[in-house]
Coordinates of C-alpha atoms in Angstrom, one line a residue:
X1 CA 0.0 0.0 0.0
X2 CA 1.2 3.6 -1.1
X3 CA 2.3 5.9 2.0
X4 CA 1.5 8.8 -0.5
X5 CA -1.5 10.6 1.1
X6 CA -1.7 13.3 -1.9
X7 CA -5.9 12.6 -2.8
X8 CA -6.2 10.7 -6.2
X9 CA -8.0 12.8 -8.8
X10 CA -9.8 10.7 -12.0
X11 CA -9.6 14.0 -14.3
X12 CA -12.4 13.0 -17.6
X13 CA -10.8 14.9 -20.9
X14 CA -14.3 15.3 -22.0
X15 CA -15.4 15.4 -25.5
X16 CA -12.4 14.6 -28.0
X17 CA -13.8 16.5 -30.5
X18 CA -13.4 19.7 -28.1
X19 CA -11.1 21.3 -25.8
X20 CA -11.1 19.1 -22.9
X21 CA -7.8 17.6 -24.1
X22 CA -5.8 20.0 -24.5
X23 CA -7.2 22.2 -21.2
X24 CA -6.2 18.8 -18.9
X25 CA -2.6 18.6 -21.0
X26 CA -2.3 22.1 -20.2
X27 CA -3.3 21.9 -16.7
X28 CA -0.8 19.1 -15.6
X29 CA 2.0 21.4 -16.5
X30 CA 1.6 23.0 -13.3
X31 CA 4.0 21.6 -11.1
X32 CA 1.2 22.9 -8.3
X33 CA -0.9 20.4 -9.5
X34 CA 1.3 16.9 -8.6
X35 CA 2.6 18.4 -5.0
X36 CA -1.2 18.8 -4.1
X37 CA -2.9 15.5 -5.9
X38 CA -2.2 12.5 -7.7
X39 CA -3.8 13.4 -11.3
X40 CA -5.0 10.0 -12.7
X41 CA -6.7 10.8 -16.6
X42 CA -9.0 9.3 -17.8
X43 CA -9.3 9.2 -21.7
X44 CA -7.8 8.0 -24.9
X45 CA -3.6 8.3 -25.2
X46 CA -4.0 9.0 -29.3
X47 CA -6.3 12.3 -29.0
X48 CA -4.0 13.1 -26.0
X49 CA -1.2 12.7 -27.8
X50 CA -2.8 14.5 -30.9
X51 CA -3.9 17.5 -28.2
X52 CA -0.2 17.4 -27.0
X53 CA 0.8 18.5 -30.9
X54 CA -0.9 21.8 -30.6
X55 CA 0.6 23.0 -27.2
X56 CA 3.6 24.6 -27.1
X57 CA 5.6 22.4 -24.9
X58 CA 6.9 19.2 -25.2
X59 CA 5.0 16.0 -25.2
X60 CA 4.5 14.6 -21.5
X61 CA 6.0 10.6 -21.0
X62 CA 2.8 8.5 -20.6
X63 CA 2.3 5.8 -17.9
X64 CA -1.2 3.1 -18.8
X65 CA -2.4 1.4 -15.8
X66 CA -5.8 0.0 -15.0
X67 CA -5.0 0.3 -11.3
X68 CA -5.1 4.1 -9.8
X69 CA -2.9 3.3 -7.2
X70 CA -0.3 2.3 -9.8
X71 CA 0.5 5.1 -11.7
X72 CA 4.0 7.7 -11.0
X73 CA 1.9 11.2 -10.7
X74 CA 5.2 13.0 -11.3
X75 CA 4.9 16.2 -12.7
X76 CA 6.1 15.8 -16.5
X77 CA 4.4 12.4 -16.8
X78 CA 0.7 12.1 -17.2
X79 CA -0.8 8.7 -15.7
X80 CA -3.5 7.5 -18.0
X81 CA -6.6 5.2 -17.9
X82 CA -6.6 4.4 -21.6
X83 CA -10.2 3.6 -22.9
X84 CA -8.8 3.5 -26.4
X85 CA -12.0 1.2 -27.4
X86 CA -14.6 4.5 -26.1
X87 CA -13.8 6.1 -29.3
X88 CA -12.7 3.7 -32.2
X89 CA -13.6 6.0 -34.8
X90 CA -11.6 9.2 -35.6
X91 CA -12.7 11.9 -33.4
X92 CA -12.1 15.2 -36.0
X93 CA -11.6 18.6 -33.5
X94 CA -14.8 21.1 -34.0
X95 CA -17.0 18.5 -34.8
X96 CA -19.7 16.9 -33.3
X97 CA -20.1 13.4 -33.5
X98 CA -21.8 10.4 -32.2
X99 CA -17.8 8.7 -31.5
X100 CA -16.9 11.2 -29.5
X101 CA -20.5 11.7 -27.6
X102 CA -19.8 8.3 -26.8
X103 CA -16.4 7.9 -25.7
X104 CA -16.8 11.6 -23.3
X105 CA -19.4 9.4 -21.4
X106 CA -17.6 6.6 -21.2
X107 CA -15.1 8.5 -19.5
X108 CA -17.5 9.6 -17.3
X109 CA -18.8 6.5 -16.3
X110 CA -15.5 4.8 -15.5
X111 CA -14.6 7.7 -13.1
X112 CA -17.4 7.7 -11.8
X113 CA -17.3 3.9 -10.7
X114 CA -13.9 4.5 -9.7
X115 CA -14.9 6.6 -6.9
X116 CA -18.1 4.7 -5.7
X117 CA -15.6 2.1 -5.6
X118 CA -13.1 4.0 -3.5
X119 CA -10.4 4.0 -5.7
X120 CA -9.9 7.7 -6.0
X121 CA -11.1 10.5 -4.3
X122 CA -13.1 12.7 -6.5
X123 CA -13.9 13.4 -10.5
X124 CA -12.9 16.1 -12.6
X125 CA -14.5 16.7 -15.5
X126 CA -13.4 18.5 -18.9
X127 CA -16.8 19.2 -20.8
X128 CA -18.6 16.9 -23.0
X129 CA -20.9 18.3 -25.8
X130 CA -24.7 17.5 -25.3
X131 CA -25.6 17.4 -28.8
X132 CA -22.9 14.6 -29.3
X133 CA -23.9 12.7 -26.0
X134 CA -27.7 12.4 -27.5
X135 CA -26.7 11.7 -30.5
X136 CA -24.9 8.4 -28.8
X137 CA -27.8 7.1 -27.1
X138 CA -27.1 9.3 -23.5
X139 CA -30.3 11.1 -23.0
X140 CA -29.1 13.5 -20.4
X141 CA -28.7 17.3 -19.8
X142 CA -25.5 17.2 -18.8
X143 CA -22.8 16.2 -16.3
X144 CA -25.0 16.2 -13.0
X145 CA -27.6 14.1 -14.6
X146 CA -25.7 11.4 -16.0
X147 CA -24.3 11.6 -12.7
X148 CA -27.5 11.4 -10.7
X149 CA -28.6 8.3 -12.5
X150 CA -25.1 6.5 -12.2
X151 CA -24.6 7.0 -8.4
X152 CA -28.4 6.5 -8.1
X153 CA -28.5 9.9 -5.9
X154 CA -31.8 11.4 -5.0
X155 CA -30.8 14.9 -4.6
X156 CA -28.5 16.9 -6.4
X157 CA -28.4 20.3 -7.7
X158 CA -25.2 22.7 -9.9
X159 CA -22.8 24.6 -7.7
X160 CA -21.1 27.4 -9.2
X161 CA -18.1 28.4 -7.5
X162 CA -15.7 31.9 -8.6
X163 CA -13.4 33.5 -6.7
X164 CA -16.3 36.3 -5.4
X165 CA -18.9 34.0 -5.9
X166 CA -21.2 31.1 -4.7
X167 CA -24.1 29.9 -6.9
X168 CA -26.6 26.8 -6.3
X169 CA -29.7 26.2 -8.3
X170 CA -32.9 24.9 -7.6
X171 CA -33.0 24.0 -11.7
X172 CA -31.2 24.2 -14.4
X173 CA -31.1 22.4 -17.5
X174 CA -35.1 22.7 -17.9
X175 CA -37.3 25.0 -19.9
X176 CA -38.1 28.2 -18.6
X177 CA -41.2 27.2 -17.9
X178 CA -40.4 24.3 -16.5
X179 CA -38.1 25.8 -14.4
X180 CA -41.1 27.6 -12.3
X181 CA -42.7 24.7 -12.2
X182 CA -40.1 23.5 -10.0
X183 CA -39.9 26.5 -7.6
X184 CA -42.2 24.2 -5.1
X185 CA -41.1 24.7 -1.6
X186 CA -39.7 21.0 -1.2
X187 CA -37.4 21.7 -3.6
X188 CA -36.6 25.4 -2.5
X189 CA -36.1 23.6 1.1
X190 CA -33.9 20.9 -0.5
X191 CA -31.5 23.3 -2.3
X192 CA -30.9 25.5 1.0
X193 CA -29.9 22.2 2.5
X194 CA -27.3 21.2 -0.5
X195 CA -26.0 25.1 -0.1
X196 CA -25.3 24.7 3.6
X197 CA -24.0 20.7 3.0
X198 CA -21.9 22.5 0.0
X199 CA -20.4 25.3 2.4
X200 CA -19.6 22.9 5.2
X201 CA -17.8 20.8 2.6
X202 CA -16.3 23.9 1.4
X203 CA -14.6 24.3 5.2
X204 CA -17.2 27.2 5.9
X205 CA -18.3 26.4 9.8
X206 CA -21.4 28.7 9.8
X207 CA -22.4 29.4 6.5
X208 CA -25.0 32.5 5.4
X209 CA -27.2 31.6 2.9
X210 CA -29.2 34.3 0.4
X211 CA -32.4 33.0 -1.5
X212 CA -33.1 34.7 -4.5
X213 CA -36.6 35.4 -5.2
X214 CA -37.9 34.2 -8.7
X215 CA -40.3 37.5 -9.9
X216 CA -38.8 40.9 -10.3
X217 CA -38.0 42.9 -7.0
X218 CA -38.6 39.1 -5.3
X219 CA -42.5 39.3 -6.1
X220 CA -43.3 42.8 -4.4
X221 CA -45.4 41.7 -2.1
X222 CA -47.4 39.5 -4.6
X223 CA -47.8 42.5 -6.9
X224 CA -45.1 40.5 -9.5
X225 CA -45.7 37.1 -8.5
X226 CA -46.6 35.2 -5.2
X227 CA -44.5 32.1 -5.6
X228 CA -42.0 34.1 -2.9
X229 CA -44.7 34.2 -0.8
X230 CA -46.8 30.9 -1.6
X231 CA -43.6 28.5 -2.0
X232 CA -40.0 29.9 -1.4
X233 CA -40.5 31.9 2.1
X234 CA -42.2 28.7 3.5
X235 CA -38.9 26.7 2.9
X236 CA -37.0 29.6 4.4
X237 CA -39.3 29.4 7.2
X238 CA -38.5 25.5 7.7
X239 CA -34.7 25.8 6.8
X240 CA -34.6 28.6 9.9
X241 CA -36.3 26.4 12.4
X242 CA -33.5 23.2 11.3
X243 CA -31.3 26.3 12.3
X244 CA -29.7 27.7 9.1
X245 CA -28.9 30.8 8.3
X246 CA -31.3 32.1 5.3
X247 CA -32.0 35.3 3.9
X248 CA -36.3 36.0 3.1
X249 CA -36.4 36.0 -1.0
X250 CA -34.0 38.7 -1.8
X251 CA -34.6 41.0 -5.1
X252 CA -32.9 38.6 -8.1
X253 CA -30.9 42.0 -9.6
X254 CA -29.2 42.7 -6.4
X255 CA -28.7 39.9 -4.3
X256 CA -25.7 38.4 -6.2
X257 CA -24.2 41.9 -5.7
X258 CA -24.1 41.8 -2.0
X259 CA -22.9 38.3 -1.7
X260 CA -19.6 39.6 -3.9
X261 CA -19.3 42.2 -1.4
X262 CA -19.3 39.4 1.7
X263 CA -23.1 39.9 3.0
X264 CA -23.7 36.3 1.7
X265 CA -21.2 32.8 1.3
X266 CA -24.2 31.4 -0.9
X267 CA -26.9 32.1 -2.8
X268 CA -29.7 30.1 -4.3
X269 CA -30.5 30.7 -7.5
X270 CA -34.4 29.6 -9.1
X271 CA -33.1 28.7 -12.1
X272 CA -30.0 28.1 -14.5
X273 CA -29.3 31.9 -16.2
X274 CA -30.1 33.8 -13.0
X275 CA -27.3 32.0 -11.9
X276 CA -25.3 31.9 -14.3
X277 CA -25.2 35.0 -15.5
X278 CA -23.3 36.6 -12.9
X279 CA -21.0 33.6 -12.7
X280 CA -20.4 33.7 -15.8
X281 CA -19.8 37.6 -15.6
X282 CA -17.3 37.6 -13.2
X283 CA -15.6 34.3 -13.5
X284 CA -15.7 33.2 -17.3
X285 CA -12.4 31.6 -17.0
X286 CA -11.8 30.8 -14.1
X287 CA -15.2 29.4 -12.7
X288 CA -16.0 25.8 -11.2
X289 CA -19.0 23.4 -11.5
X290 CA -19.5 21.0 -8.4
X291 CA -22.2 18.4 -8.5
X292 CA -24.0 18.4 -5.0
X293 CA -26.0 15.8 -3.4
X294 CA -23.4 13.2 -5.1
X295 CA -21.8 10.2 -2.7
X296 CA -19.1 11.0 -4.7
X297 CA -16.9 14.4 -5.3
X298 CA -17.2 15.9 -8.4
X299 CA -15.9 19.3 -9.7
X300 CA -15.8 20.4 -13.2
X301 CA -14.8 23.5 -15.7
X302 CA -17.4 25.5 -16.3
X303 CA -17.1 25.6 -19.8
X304 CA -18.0 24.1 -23.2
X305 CA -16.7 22.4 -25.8
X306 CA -15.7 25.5 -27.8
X307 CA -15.8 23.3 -30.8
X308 CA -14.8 26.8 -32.7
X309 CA -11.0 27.0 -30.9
X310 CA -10.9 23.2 -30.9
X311 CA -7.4 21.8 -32.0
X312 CA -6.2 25.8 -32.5
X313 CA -4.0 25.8 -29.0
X314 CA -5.9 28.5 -27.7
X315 CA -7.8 27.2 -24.7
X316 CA -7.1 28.3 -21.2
X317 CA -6.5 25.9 -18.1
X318 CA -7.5 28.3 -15.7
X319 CA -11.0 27.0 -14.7
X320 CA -9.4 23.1 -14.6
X321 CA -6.8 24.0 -12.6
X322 CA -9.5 26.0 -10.4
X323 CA -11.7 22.7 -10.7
X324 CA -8.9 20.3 -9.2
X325 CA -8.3 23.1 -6.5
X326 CA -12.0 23.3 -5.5
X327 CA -11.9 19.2 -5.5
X328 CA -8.6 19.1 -3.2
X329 CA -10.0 21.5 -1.3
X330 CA -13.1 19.3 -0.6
X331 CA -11.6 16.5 -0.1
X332 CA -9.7 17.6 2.9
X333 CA -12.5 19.3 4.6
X334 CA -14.1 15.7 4.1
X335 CA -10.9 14.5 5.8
X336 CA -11.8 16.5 8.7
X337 CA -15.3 15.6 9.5
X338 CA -14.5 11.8 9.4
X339 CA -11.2 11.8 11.1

């Protein structure tokens, strides 16, 4: 048995067709990254090494192992989970196609299992393509569904996490419409319990949680809308008495505002662009998606595919290497609480 406590991170290169590749290539060239974890990938060597081609550095020495535990996780060497067979069809940069829908899920799955198994300590995820992934026969949203139906959760909702900025959602990939459907105050109540879980996991002891309303100026009294009054403030009402530390519905166009400026450590968003939108404001780059309610830890870039840069060298690490921060980060404050 390894003495080596540095956590073991299963790191997905998403989509081959897109920039996952070449944003985890470009992340483990960060000698930051091997003193903190053990960066297992999990992928296909050839589009890895085809990636490699279009970063200005040279190629990284590969070591294949179907064991975790086995691989070197020095920095200059990338330990690789080769799933060669995912994608046995070329997998052309910028393109969608049903290959490469197939093999990013594949990925997926075998991290996944991985870590309900034990064998590492969390997931991180480069971006698959949705199109691609349906096209394949995977008739999910995104990440945190596929996810959901894998681990066989019950619960789980998107965490957005910038450097100013905490984000959960009580829906997201959903219709508009759809999306107020869903603002019901069991699942208002649910998502104030996943923001406080997510804090705590975060290493935040007390955490101060902002609900943002879902009608303009948080309903008005009912003059806008009365789903602050008829659904969300009831869940506020029962997440108080459990204890928690929850605003009343606060006015969607200002409440993201004062959390930047420290009033909040979270807020609950109704639905996917209220959220996003200010995440995606002030932390394009450098943002991270966490899946919530998982048995399993899983942080992601909080990106696409950008199948138009695809295979040009131009993609950024930032939000991976901000992704496998927010993942070590978890894991040690899960360290903690069971220790």
């Amino acid at each position: 048995m390894s003495s080596d406590d540095r956590p073991i991170l299963a790191i997905t290169i998403g989509d081959p067709a897109g920039i996952g590749p070449e944003v985890v290539l470009k992340a483990l060239r960060h000698d930051d990254v091997y003193r903190q974890c053990r960066p297992l990938v999990v992928g296909d060597q050839r589009i890895l090494e085809r990636a490699a081609a279009w970063i200005d550095a040279p190629p990284p020495d590969y070591t294949l192992v179907q064991e975790p535990a086995a691989g070197r996780y020095v920095s200059g060497a990338v330990t690789l989970l080769d799933l060669a067979n995912a994608a046995p069809e070329a997998c052309p940069p910028g393109v969608v196609g049903i290959a490469a829908g197939r093999a990013a899920v594949e990925y997926v799955f075998r991290a996944c299992d991985l870590a309900l198994a034990g064998l590492v300590d969390a997931v991180v995820t480069a971006p698959l393509n949705k199109e691609a992934m349906n096209l394949a026969g995977f008739k999910y949203a995104g990440h945190t569904e596929l996810l959901t139906e894998r681990t066989g959760a019950r619960s789980v909702s998107m965490l957005l996490i910038g450097p100013k900025l905490r984000v959960v959602h009580v829906s997201t990939h959903v219709a508009l419409e759809e999306a107020i459907r869903r603002v019901t105050r069991a699942r208002v109540e649910a998502v104030i319990d996943l923001a406080h879980e997510s804090c705590r996991a975060l290493g935040i002891a007390a955490p101060r949680i902002a609900v943002a309303g879902l009608n303009p100026h948080a309903g008005e009294g009912g003059l806008f809308g009365d789903q602050e009054e008829r659904e969300i403030m009831p869940a506020v009402r029962a997440a108080r008495a459990r204890g928690l530390d929850v605003s009343d519905p606060q006015p969607p166009d200002t409440v993201f505002l004062r959390a930047v400026k420290g009033a909040y450590d979270i807020v609950v968003a109704m639905y996917h662009d209220q959220g996003h939108i200010p995440m995606k404001l002030l932390a394009f780059d450098s943002g991270v998606n966490v899946s919530v309610g998982l048995p399993i830890i899983r942080t992601s870039v909080d990106h696409g595919t950008a199948f138009d840069i695809a295979g040009s060298g131009q993609a950024r690490e930032e939000s991976m290497l901000a992704a496998i921060e927010v993942a070590i980060q978890m894991i040690h404050a899960r360290r903690l609480t069971t220790s």
